[in-house]
Amino acid sequence: SSVFLVPLVRLRGRVCCTAMWPWKCWEDVDRVVKKGGYIGANEEFGALRDAIVAAGPEGMAEQAGHAALGWEFLVYFGEKKPVYRAQLAKVVRILAQSPPWRDAYRARADLHAKTESLHQDLQSALAEVLSAEPAAASASAPAPARPAPTPATVRSDLPWPDWNAVEAAVLMGRFKGATDEFVAFRTLAKQATPEELSTQVARAALAWEFLIGFAAAKP
């Protein structure tokens, strides 16, 4: 569930709170775009992904000045790293809900031409950006009222992974022996509700790093 991505940008030895936008994200993304260094941009994508999920469509409207840069990074990163297509598609669908980001993508005909080289999942997500209402049309409609949040009820029998073992596997890069931890994640994904997963968002970046490392070690 996307709620599991929200709270922190956590990359080996570095924690960045996303309650405020992590401005260094744009510096890092700009550097990657200028150098064309997308192959080695996994951490930059992870930081940007988590920040976008944390901000949501409304928060991303405040980052619209960086939209052209953001779209260029996401499209070219998606071309070089199709393994991230599912995560990229989720990010694109969040941005598709932000009118200024939709308009920024519509203005980049050069990026539209690049989509033919992307995975079909990502092509579909980007097509949704183009098919959504223009900013002027959506601005005229009143925003729906947001329901008040309700506290999550967490079942005591959920198979949460051993977080200490997960962190040890990530820090030491020992994913081949972490099958039990992966099985716990897989079972949890089947049984837990989004609300239950949201109680563990502080460990979201650690979970992503473990899952990506495990997938690389045990394809």
Short mmCIF file of N, CA and C in Angstrom, two decimals, residues 43-209:
data_model
loop_
_atom_site.label_atom_id
_atom_site.label_comp_id
_atom_site.label_asym_id
_atom_site.label_seq_id
_atom_site.Cartn_x
_atom_site.Cartn_y
_atom_site.Cartn_z
N GLU A 43 19.19 6.00 -5.31
CA GLU A 43 18.94 6.73 -4.06
C GLU A 43 18.20 8.03 -4.32
N GLU A 44 18.57 8.72 -5.41
CA GLU A 44 17.88 9.97 -5.73
C GLU A 44 16.41 9.70 -6.04
N PHE A 45 16.14 8.62 -6.77
CA PHE A 45 14.75 8.29 -7.04
C PHE A 45 14.01 7.93 -5.75
N GLY A 46 14.64 7.14 -4.88
CA GLY A 46 14.00 6.75 -3.64
C GLY A 46 13.65 7.95 -2.78
N ALA A 47 14.55 8.92 -2.70
CA ALA A 47 14.28 10.11 -1.91
C ALA A 47 13.15 10.93 -2.52
N LEU A 48 13.18 11.09 -3.84
CA LEU A 48 12.12 11.85 -4.51
C LEU A 48 10.78 11.14 -4.40
N ARG A 49 10.79 9.82 -4.58
CA ARG A 49 9.55 9.03 -4.46
C ARG A 49 8.90 9.22 -3.09
N ASP A 50 9.69 9.07 -2.03
CA ASP A 50 9.13 9.17 -0.69
C ASP A 50 8.63 10.59 -0.40
N ALA A 51 9.35 11.59 -0.92
CA ALA A 51 8.93 12.97 -0.69
C ALA A 51 7.62 13.28 -1.41
N ILE A 52 7.47 12.76 -2.63
CA ILE A 52 6.24 12.99 -3.38
C ILE A 52 5.06 12.30 -2.71
N VAL A 53 5.26 11.07 -2.26
CA VAL A 53 4.18 10.35 -1.58
C VAL A 53 3.80 11.08 -0.30
N ALA A 54 4.79 11.58 0.43
CA ALA A 54 4.51 12.31 1.67
C ALA A 54 3.76 13.61 1.41
N ALA A 55 4.13 14.31 0.33
CA ALA A 55 3.51 15.59 0.03
C ALA A 55 2.10 15.42 -0.51
N GLY A 56 1.87 14.39 -1.34
CA GLY A 56 0.57 14.19 -1.96
C GLY A 56 0.32 15.23 -3.05
N PRO A 57 -0.80 15.10 -3.78
CA PRO A 57 -1.08 16.03 -4.89
C PRO A 57 -1.12 17.50 -4.46
N GLU A 58 -1.73 17.78 -3.29
CA GLU A 58 -1.81 19.17 -2.85
C GLU A 58 -0.44 19.74 -2.53
N GLY A 59 0.37 18.96 -1.82
CA GLY A 59 1.72 19.43 -1.50
C GLY A 59 2.58 19.60 -2.74
N MET A 60 2.39 18.75 -3.74
CA MET A 60 3.19 18.84 -4.95
C MET A 60 2.86 20.09 -5.76
N ALA A 61 1.67 20.64 -5.57
CA ALA A 61 1.34 21.89 -6.25
C ALA A 61 2.31 22.99 -5.83
N GLU A 62 2.77 22.92 -4.58
CA GLU A 62 3.73 23.91 -4.09
C GLU A 62 5.12 23.71 -4.70
N GLN A 63 5.36 22.53 -5.29
CA GLN A 63 6.64 22.23 -5.92
C GLN A 63 6.57 22.33 -7.44
N ALA A 64 5.53 22.98 -7.95
CA ALA A 64 5.31 23.02 -9.40
C ALA A 64 6.44 23.71 -10.16
N GLY A 65 7.19 24.57 -9.49
CA GLY A 65 8.32 25.22 -10.14
C GLY A 65 9.40 24.24 -10.57
N HIS A 66 9.38 23.05 -9.99
CA HIS A 66 10.36 22.01 -10.33
C HIS A 66 9.75 20.92 -11.21
N ALA A 67 8.54 21.16 -11.70
CA ALA A 67 7.82 20.09 -12.40
C ALA A 67 8.54 19.63 -13.66
N ALA A 68 9.03 20.54 -14.46
CA ALA A 68 9.71 20.15 -15.70
C ALA A 68 10.93 19.28 -15.40
N LEU A 69 11.69 19.67 -14.38
CA LEU A 69 12.85 18.87 -13.97
C LEU A 69 12.41 17.51 -13.46
N GLY A 70 11.37 17.50 -12.61
CA GLY A 70 10.88 16.25 -12.04
C GLY A 70 10.42 15.26 -13.11
N TRP A 71 9.65 15.75 -14.08
CA TRP A 71 9.17 14.86 -15.15
C TRP A 71 10.32 14.32 -15.98
N GLU A 72 11.29 15.17 -16.28
CA GLU A 72 12.42 14.70 -17.09
C GLU A 72 13.17 13.59 -16.35
N PHE A 73 13.39 13.78 -15.05
CA PHE A 73 14.08 12.75 -14.28
C PHE A 73 13.28 11.45 -14.26
N LEU A 74 11.99 11.52 -14.00
CA LEU A 74 11.17 10.32 -13.87
C LEU A 74 11.10 9.54 -15.18
N VAL A 75 10.94 10.24 -16.29
CA VAL A 75 10.83 9.56 -17.59
C VAL A 75 12.15 8.89 -17.97
N TYR A 76 13.25 9.61 -17.83
CA TYR A 76 14.54 9.04 -18.23
C TYR A 76 14.99 7.95 -17.26
N PHE A 77 14.69 8.13 -15.96
CA PHE A 77 15.01 7.07 -14.99
C PHE A 77 14.18 5.83 -15.31
N GLY A 78 12.91 6.02 -15.66
CA GLY A 78 12.07 4.88 -16.02
C GLY A 78 12.58 4.14 -17.24
N GLU A 79 13.17 4.87 -18.18
CA GLU A 79 13.72 4.22 -19.37
C GLU A 79 14.93 3.36 -19.02
N LYS A 80 15.78 3.87 -18.13
CA LYS A 80 17.00 3.14 -17.77
C LYS A 80 16.76 2.07 -16.72
N LYS A 81 15.71 2.23 -15.89
CA LYS A 81 15.47 1.32 -14.77
C LYS A 81 14.05 0.77 -14.80
N PRO A 82 13.72 -0.07 -15.79
CA PRO A 82 12.34 -0.61 -15.87
C PRO A 82 11.95 -1.43 -14.65
N VAL A 83 12.94 -1.92 -13.86
CA VAL A 83 12.60 -2.70 -12.67
C VAL A 83 11.82 -1.86 -11.66
N TYR A 84 11.93 -0.53 -11.74
CA TYR A 84 11.23 0.37 -10.82
C TYR A 84 9.88 0.81 -11.38
N ARG A 85 9.38 0.15 -12.42
CA ARG A 85 8.19 0.63 -13.11
C ARG A 85 6.97 0.76 -12.20
N ALA A 86 6.78 -0.18 -11.27
CA ALA A 86 5.60 -0.12 -10.40
C ALA A 86 5.67 1.09 -9.48
N GLN A 87 6.86 1.35 -8.90
CA GLN A 87 7.02 2.51 -8.03
C GLN A 87 6.87 3.80 -8.81
N LEU A 88 7.44 3.83 -10.02
CA LEU A 88 7.33 5.02 -10.87
C LEU A 88 5.87 5.29 -11.23
N ALA A 89 5.13 4.24 -11.56
CA ALA A 89 3.73 4.41 -11.93
C ALA A 89 2.93 5.00 -10.77
N LYS A 90 3.21 4.57 -9.54
CA LYS A 90 2.51 5.12 -8.37
C LYS A 90 2.82 6.60 -8.21
N VAL A 91 4.10 6.96 -8.40
CA VAL A 91 4.49 8.37 -8.29
C VAL A 91 3.80 9.20 -9.37
N VAL A 92 3.80 8.69 -10.60
CA VAL A 92 3.17 9.41 -11.71
C VAL A 92 1.69 9.64 -11.44
N ARG A 93 1.02 8.65 -10.89
CA ARG A 93 -0.43 8.79 -10.63
C ARG A 93 -0.71 9.80 -9.52
N ILE A 94 0.21 9.97 -8.60
CA ILE A 94 0.06 11.04 -7.60
C ILE A 94 0.20 12.39 -8.29
N LEU A 95 1.22 12.53 -9.13
CA LEU A 95 1.45 13.80 -9.83
C LEU A 95 0.31 14.10 -10.81
N ALA A 96 -0.32 13.05 -11.34
CA ALA A 96 -1.44 13.25 -12.27
C ALA A 96 -2.62 13.94 -11.60
N GLN A 97 -2.66 13.89 -10.27
CA GLN A 97 -3.75 14.54 -9.54
C GLN A 97 -3.45 16.00 -9.22
N SER A 98 -2.27 16.48 -9.59
CA SER A 98 -1.88 17.86 -9.34
C SER A 98 -1.98 18.65 -10.65
N PRO A 99 -2.93 19.58 -10.79
CA PRO A 99 -3.11 20.30 -12.06
C PRO A 99 -1.85 20.95 -12.61
N PRO A 100 -1.04 21.67 -11.80
CA PRO A 100 0.15 22.27 -12.40
C PRO A 100 1.17 21.24 -12.89
N TRP A 101 1.23 20.09 -12.24
CA TRP A 101 2.14 19.04 -12.71
C TRP A 101 1.61 18.41 -13.99
N ARG A 102 0.29 18.26 -14.10
CA ARG A 102 -0.27 17.76 -15.36
C ARG A 102 0.06 18.70 -16.51
N ASP A 103 -0.12 20.01 -16.27
CA ASP A 103 0.15 20.98 -17.32
C ASP A 103 1.63 20.97 -17.71
N ALA A 104 2.50 20.81 -16.71
CA ALA A 104 3.94 20.78 -17.01
C ALA A 104 4.30 19.59 -17.89
N TYR A 105 3.67 18.44 -17.62
CA TYR A 105 3.96 17.27 -18.46
C TYR A 105 3.40 17.45 -19.86
N ARG A 106 2.19 18.03 -19.97
CA ARG A 106 1.60 18.27 -21.29
C ARG A 106 2.50 19.15 -22.15
N ALA A 107 3.23 20.06 -21.50
CA ALA A 107 4.08 21.00 -22.24
C ALA A 107 5.38 20.38 -22.72
N ARG A 108 5.68 19.15 -22.28
CA ARG A 108 6.96 18.52 -22.64
C ARG A 108 6.75 17.49 -23.75
N ALA A 109 6.59 17.96 -24.97
CA ALA A 109 6.40 17.05 -26.10
C ALA A 109 7.59 16.12 -26.28
N ASP A 110 8.78 16.59 -25.90
CA ASP A 110 9.97 15.74 -26.03
C ASP A 110 9.87 14.51 -25.14
N LEU A 111 9.23 14.66 -23.97
CA LEU A 111 9.07 13.52 -23.08
C LEU A 111 7.97 12.58 -23.57
N HIS A 112 6.94 13.14 -24.21
CA HIS A 112 5.89 12.29 -24.76
C HIS A 112 6.49 11.31 -25.77
N ALA A 113 7.44 11.80 -26.57
CA ALA A 113 8.06 10.94 -27.58
C ALA A 113 8.89 9.83 -26.95
N LYS A 114 9.39 10.07 -25.74
CA LYS A 114 10.23 9.07 -25.06
C LYS A 114 9.41 7.91 -24.51
N THR A 115 8.12 8.10 -24.33
CA THR A 115 7.33 7.07 -23.64
C THR A 115 7.29 5.75 -24.40
N GLU A 116 7.54 5.79 -25.72
CA GLU A 116 7.51 4.55 -26.49
C GLU A 116 8.58 3.56 -26.02
N SER A 117 9.64 4.08 -25.41
CA SER A 117 10.73 3.21 -24.94
C SER A 117 10.52 2.74 -23.51
N LEU A 118 9.40 3.14 -22.87
CA LEU A 118 9.15 2.78 -21.48
C LEU A 118 8.32 1.50 -21.39
N HIS A 119 8.33 0.89 -20.20
CA HIS A 119 7.50 -0.28 -19.96
C HIS A 119 6.03 0.12 -20.07
N GLN A 120 5.19 -0.83 -20.49
CA GLN A 120 3.78 -0.54 -20.71
C GLN A 120 3.09 -0.01 -19.46
N ASP A 121 3.47 -0.50 -18.28
CA ASP A 121 2.85 -0.02 -17.04
C ASP A 121 3.07 1.48 -16.86
N LEU A 122 4.29 1.91 -17.16
CA LEU A 122 4.62 3.33 -17.01
C LEU A 122 3.99 4.15 -18.14
N GLN A 123 3.93 3.59 -19.33
CA GLN A 123 3.24 4.27 -20.43
C GLN A 123 1.78 4.55 -20.06
N SER A 124 1.13 3.57 -19.46
CA SER A 124 -0.28 3.72 -19.09
C SER A 124 -0.46 4.83 -18.05
N ALA A 125 0.44 4.87 -17.06
CA ALA A 125 0.35 5.90 -16.02
C ALA A 125 0.53 7.29 -16.62
N LEU A 126 1.49 7.44 -17.53
CA LEU A 126 1.73 8.74 -18.15
C LEU A 126 0.59 9.14 -19.07
N ALA A 127 -0.04 8.16 -19.70
CA ALA A 127 -1.20 8.47 -20.54
C ALA A 127 -2.34 9.04 -19.71
N GLU A 128 -2.47 8.61 -18.45
CA GLU A 128 -3.50 9.15 -17.57
C GLU A 128 -3.27 10.63 -17.27
N VAL A 129 -1.98 11.03 -17.24
CA VAL A 129 -1.66 12.44 -17.02
C VAL A 129 -2.22 13.28 -18.17
N LEU A 130 -2.04 12.80 -19.39
CA LEU A 130 -2.51 13.54 -20.56
C LEU A 130 -4.03 13.53 -20.68
N SER A 131 -4.67 12.47 -20.21
CA SER A 131 -6.12 12.37 -20.37
C SER A 131 -6.90 13.07 -19.26
N ALA A 132 -6.22 13.47 -18.17
CA ALA A 132 -6.90 14.15 -17.06
C ALA A 132 -7.30 15.56 -17.47
N GLU A 133 -8.20 16.16 -16.68
CA GLU A 133 -8.68 17.51 -16.99
C GLU A 133 -7.55 18.52 -16.92
N PRO A 134 -7.54 19.53 -17.81
CA PRO A 134 -6.58 20.63 -17.70
C PRO A 134 -6.78 21.38 -16.39
N ALA A 135 -5.77 22.11 -15.97
CA ALA A 135 -5.83 22.83 -14.69
C ALA A 135 -6.99 23.81 -14.64
N ALA A 136 -7.27 24.51 -15.73
CA ALA A 136 -8.33 25.52 -15.72
C ALA A 136 -9.68 24.88 -15.46
N ALA A 137 -9.92 23.70 -16.05
CA ALA A 137 -11.21 23.04 -15.86
C ALA A 137 -11.35 22.51 -14.45
N SER A 138 -10.27 21.91 -13.92
CA SER A 138 -10.36 21.32 -12.59
C SER A 138 -10.44 22.39 -11.50
N ALA A 139 -9.88 23.57 -11.78
CA ALA A 139 -9.89 24.64 -10.77
C ALA A 139 -11.30 25.17 -10.55
N SER A 140 -12.17 25.04 -11.58
CA SER A 140 -13.52 25.58 -11.45
C SER A 140 -14.42 24.70 -10.60
N ALA A 141 -14.03 23.44 -10.41
CA ALA A 141 -14.86 22.53 -9.62
C ALA A 141 -14.46 22.61 -8.15
N PRO A 142 -15.42 22.66 -7.23
CA PRO A 142 -15.07 22.72 -5.80
C PRO A 142 -14.40 21.43 -5.36
N ALA A 143 -13.44 21.57 -4.48
CA ALA A 143 -12.73 20.39 -3.98
C ALA A 143 -13.63 19.64 -3.01
N PRO A 144 -13.65 18.31 -3.11
CA PRO A 144 -14.49 17.54 -2.19
C PRO A 144 -13.97 17.65 -0.76
N ALA A 145 -14.88 17.59 0.18
CA ALA A 145 -14.49 17.66 1.59
C ALA A 145 -13.68 16.43 1.96
N ARG A 146 -12.63 16.64 2.71
CA ARG A 146 -11.77 15.54 3.14
C ARG A 146 -12.30 14.96 4.44
N PRO A 147 -12.52 13.65 4.48
CA PRO A 147 -13.04 13.05 5.71
C PRO A 147 -12.03 13.14 6.84
N ALA A 148 -12.54 13.27 8.04
CA ALA A 148 -11.65 13.33 9.21
C ALA A 148 -10.98 11.98 9.41
N PRO A 149 -9.66 11.97 9.69
CA PRO A 149 -8.96 10.70 9.88
C PRO A 149 -9.46 9.98 11.13
N THR A 150 -9.47 8.68 11.06
CA THR A 150 -9.85 7.87 12.22
C THR A 150 -8.66 7.02 12.65
N PRO A 151 -8.48 6.83 13.93
CA PRO A 151 -7.34 6.03 14.39
C PRO A 151 -7.39 4.61 13.83
N ALA A 152 -6.20 4.11 13.44
CA ALA A 152 -6.13 2.76 12.89
C ALA A 152 -6.24 1.72 14.00
N THR A 153 -6.99 0.67 13.73
CA THR A 153 -7.09 -0.46 14.64
C THR A 153 -6.18 -1.57 14.12
N VAL A 154 -5.23 -1.97 14.93
CA VAL A 154 -4.23 -2.95 14.49
C VAL A 154 -4.47 -4.27 15.20
N ARG A 155 -4.61 -5.33 14.41
CA ARG A 155 -4.80 -6.67 15.00
C ARG A 155 -3.50 -7.16 15.63
N SER A 156 -3.63 -7.82 16.74
CA SER A 156 -2.45 -8.28 17.48
C SER A 156 -1.76 -9.47 16.83
N ASP A 157 -2.46 -10.17 15.93
CA ASP A 157 -1.89 -11.38 15.35
C ASP A 157 -1.24 -11.16 13.98
N LEU A 158 -1.05 -9.90 13.59
CA LEU A 158 -0.40 -9.65 12.30
C LEU A 158 1.07 -10.10 12.33
N PRO A 159 1.55 -10.70 11.25
CA PRO A 159 2.92 -11.23 11.23
C PRO A 159 3.96 -10.17 10.87
N TRP A 160 4.15 -9.19 11.74
CA TRP A 160 5.15 -8.16 11.45
C TRP A 160 6.54 -8.79 11.36
N PRO A 161 7.38 -8.31 10.44
CA PRO A 161 8.74 -8.85 10.36
C PRO A 161 9.56 -8.44 11.57
N ASP A 162 10.64 -9.17 11.79
CA ASP A 162 11.59 -8.81 12.85
C ASP A 162 12.40 -7.63 12.33
N TRP A 163 12.05 -6.42 12.78
CA TRP A 163 12.68 -5.22 12.22
C TRP A 163 14.17 -5.17 12.50
N ASN A 164 14.60 -5.73 13.64
CA ASN A 164 16.04 -5.75 13.92
C ASN A 164 16.78 -6.62 12.90
N ALA A 165 16.16 -7.76 12.54
CA ALA A 165 16.78 -8.64 11.55
C ALA A 165 16.76 -7.99 10.17
N VAL A 166 15.68 -7.28 9.86
CA VAL A 166 15.59 -6.59 8.57
C VAL A 166 16.68 -5.53 8.46
N GLU A 167 16.85 -4.73 9.53
CA GLU A 167 17.86 -3.68 9.50
C GLU A 167 19.26 -4.27 9.41
N ALA A 168 19.49 -5.38 10.11
CA ALA A 168 20.81 -6.03 10.05
C ALA A 168 21.11 -6.52 8.64
N ALA A 169 20.10 -7.08 7.97
CA ALA A 169 20.30 -7.56 6.60
C ALA A 169 20.65 -6.41 5.67
N VAL A 170 19.99 -5.27 5.85
CA VAL A 170 20.25 -4.10 5.01
C VAL A 170 21.65 -3.54 5.27
N LEU A 171 21.99 -3.37 6.53
CA LEU A 171 23.27 -2.77 6.88
C LEU A 171 24.45 -3.63 6.44
N MET A 172 24.29 -4.96 6.54
CA MET A 172 25.38 -5.87 6.18
C MET A 172 25.28 -6.40 4.76
N GLY A 173 24.19 -6.08 4.08
CA GLY A 173 24.01 -6.54 2.72
C GLY A 173 23.84 -8.05 2.62
N ARG A 174 23.33 -8.68 3.67
CA ARG A 174 23.18 -10.13 3.70
C ARG A 174 21.71 -10.50 3.47
N PHE A 175 21.32 -10.46 2.20
CA PHE A 175 19.93 -10.71 1.87
C PHE A 175 19.62 -12.18 1.59
N LYS A 176 20.62 -12.94 1.19
CA LYS A 176 20.37 -14.33 0.80
C LYS A 176 19.88 -15.18 1.97
N GLY A 177 20.26 -14.80 3.19
CA GLY A 177 19.82 -15.56 4.36
C GLY A 177 18.61 -14.96 5.04
N ALA A 178 17.94 -14.02 4.36
CA ALA A 178 16.83 -13.29 4.99
C ALA A 178 15.48 -13.76 4.46
N THR A 179 15.38 -15.04 4.12
CA THR A 179 14.12 -15.55 3.56
C THR A 179 12.96 -15.41 4.53
N ASP A 180 13.20 -15.68 5.82
CA ASP A 180 12.12 -15.58 6.81
C ASP A 180 11.55 -14.16 6.86
N GLU A 181 12.43 -13.18 6.78
CA GLU A 181 11.98 -11.79 6.83
C GLU A 181 11.15 -11.46 5.58
N PHE A 182 11.59 -11.96 4.43
CA PHE A 182 10.82 -11.71 3.21
C PHE A 182 9.44 -12.37 3.27
N VAL A 183 9.41 -13.61 3.77
CA VAL A 183 8.12 -14.31 3.89
C VAL A 183 7.18 -13.53 4.80
N ALA A 184 7.73 -12.92 5.85
CA ALA A 184 6.90 -12.11 6.76
C ALA A 184 6.30 -10.92 6.02
N PHE A 185 7.12 -10.25 5.19
CA PHE A 185 6.61 -9.13 4.40
C PHE A 185 5.51 -9.59 3.44
N ARG A 186 5.75 -10.71 2.78
CA ARG A 186 4.78 -11.21 1.81
C ARG A 186 3.45 -11.54 2.48
N THR A 187 3.53 -12.19 3.63
CA THR A 187 2.31 -12.54 4.37
C THR A 187 1.60 -11.28 4.85
N LEU A 188 2.38 -10.33 5.33
CA LEU A 188 1.82 -9.08 5.83
C LEU A 188 1.08 -8.34 4.72
N ALA A 189 1.66 -8.33 3.51
CA ALA A 189 1.04 -7.63 2.39
C ALA A 189 -0.32 -8.22 2.06
N LYS A 190 -0.48 -9.52 2.29
CA LYS A 190 -1.75 -10.19 1.99
C LYS A 190 -2.80 -9.96 3.08
N GLN A 191 -2.34 -9.81 4.32
CA GLN A 191 -3.28 -9.80 5.44
C GLN A 191 -3.59 -8.41 6.00
N ALA A 192 -2.64 -7.49 5.96
CA ALA A 192 -2.82 -6.20 6.62
C ALA A 192 -3.62 -5.23 5.76
N THR A 193 -4.39 -4.38 6.41
CA THR A 193 -5.11 -3.31 5.73
C THR A 193 -4.19 -2.10 5.57
N PRO A 194 -4.52 -1.17 4.67
CA PRO A 194 -3.71 0.04 4.54
C PRO A 194 -3.59 0.80 5.86
N GLU A 195 -4.67 0.81 6.64
CA GLU A 195 -4.63 1.53 7.92
C GLU A 195 -3.64 0.87 8.88
N GLU A 196 -3.60 -0.47 8.88
CA GLU A 196 -2.65 -1.17 9.75
C GLU A 196 -1.22 -0.92 9.29
N LEU A 197 -1.00 -0.93 7.99
CA LEU A 197 0.35 -0.65 7.48
C LEU A 197 0.79 0.76 7.82
N SER A 198 -0.16 1.69 7.87
CA SER A 198 0.19 3.08 8.14
C SER A 198 0.79 3.27 9.52
N THR A 199 0.58 2.32 10.43
CA THR A 199 1.16 2.45 11.76
C THR A 199 2.66 2.20 11.76
N GLN A 200 3.18 1.67 10.64
CA GLN A 200 4.61 1.35 10.55
C GLN A 200 5.33 2.21 9.51
N VAL A 201 4.75 3.36 9.17
CA VAL A 201 5.36 4.17 8.12
C VAL A 201 6.77 4.66 8.47
N ALA A 202 7.10 4.75 9.74
CA ALA A 202 8.44 5.18 10.11
C ALA A 202 9.50 4.21 9.61
N ARG A 203 9.10 2.97 9.30
CA ARG A 203 10.05 1.97 8.82
C ARG A 203 9.90 1.73 7.31
N ALA A 204 9.16 2.59 6.63
CA ALA A 204 8.86 2.36 5.21
C ALA A 204 10.12 2.32 4.34
N ALA A 205 11.00 3.30 4.51
CA ALA A 205 12.20 3.34 3.66
C ALA A 205 13.09 2.12 3.92
N LEU A 206 13.18 1.69 5.19
CA LEU A 206 13.95 0.48 5.52
C LEU A 206 13.33 -0.73 4.82
N ALA A 207 12.00 -0.81 4.82
CA ALA A 207 11.33 -1.93 4.17
C ALA A 207 11.61 -1.95 2.68
N TRP A 208 11.53 -0.78 2.04
CA TRP A 208 11.82 -0.72 0.60
C TRP A 208 13.26 -1.14 0.30
N GLU A 209 14.19 -0.65 1.11
CA GLU A 209 15.60 -0.98 0.86
C GLU A 209 15.83 -2.48 1.02
#
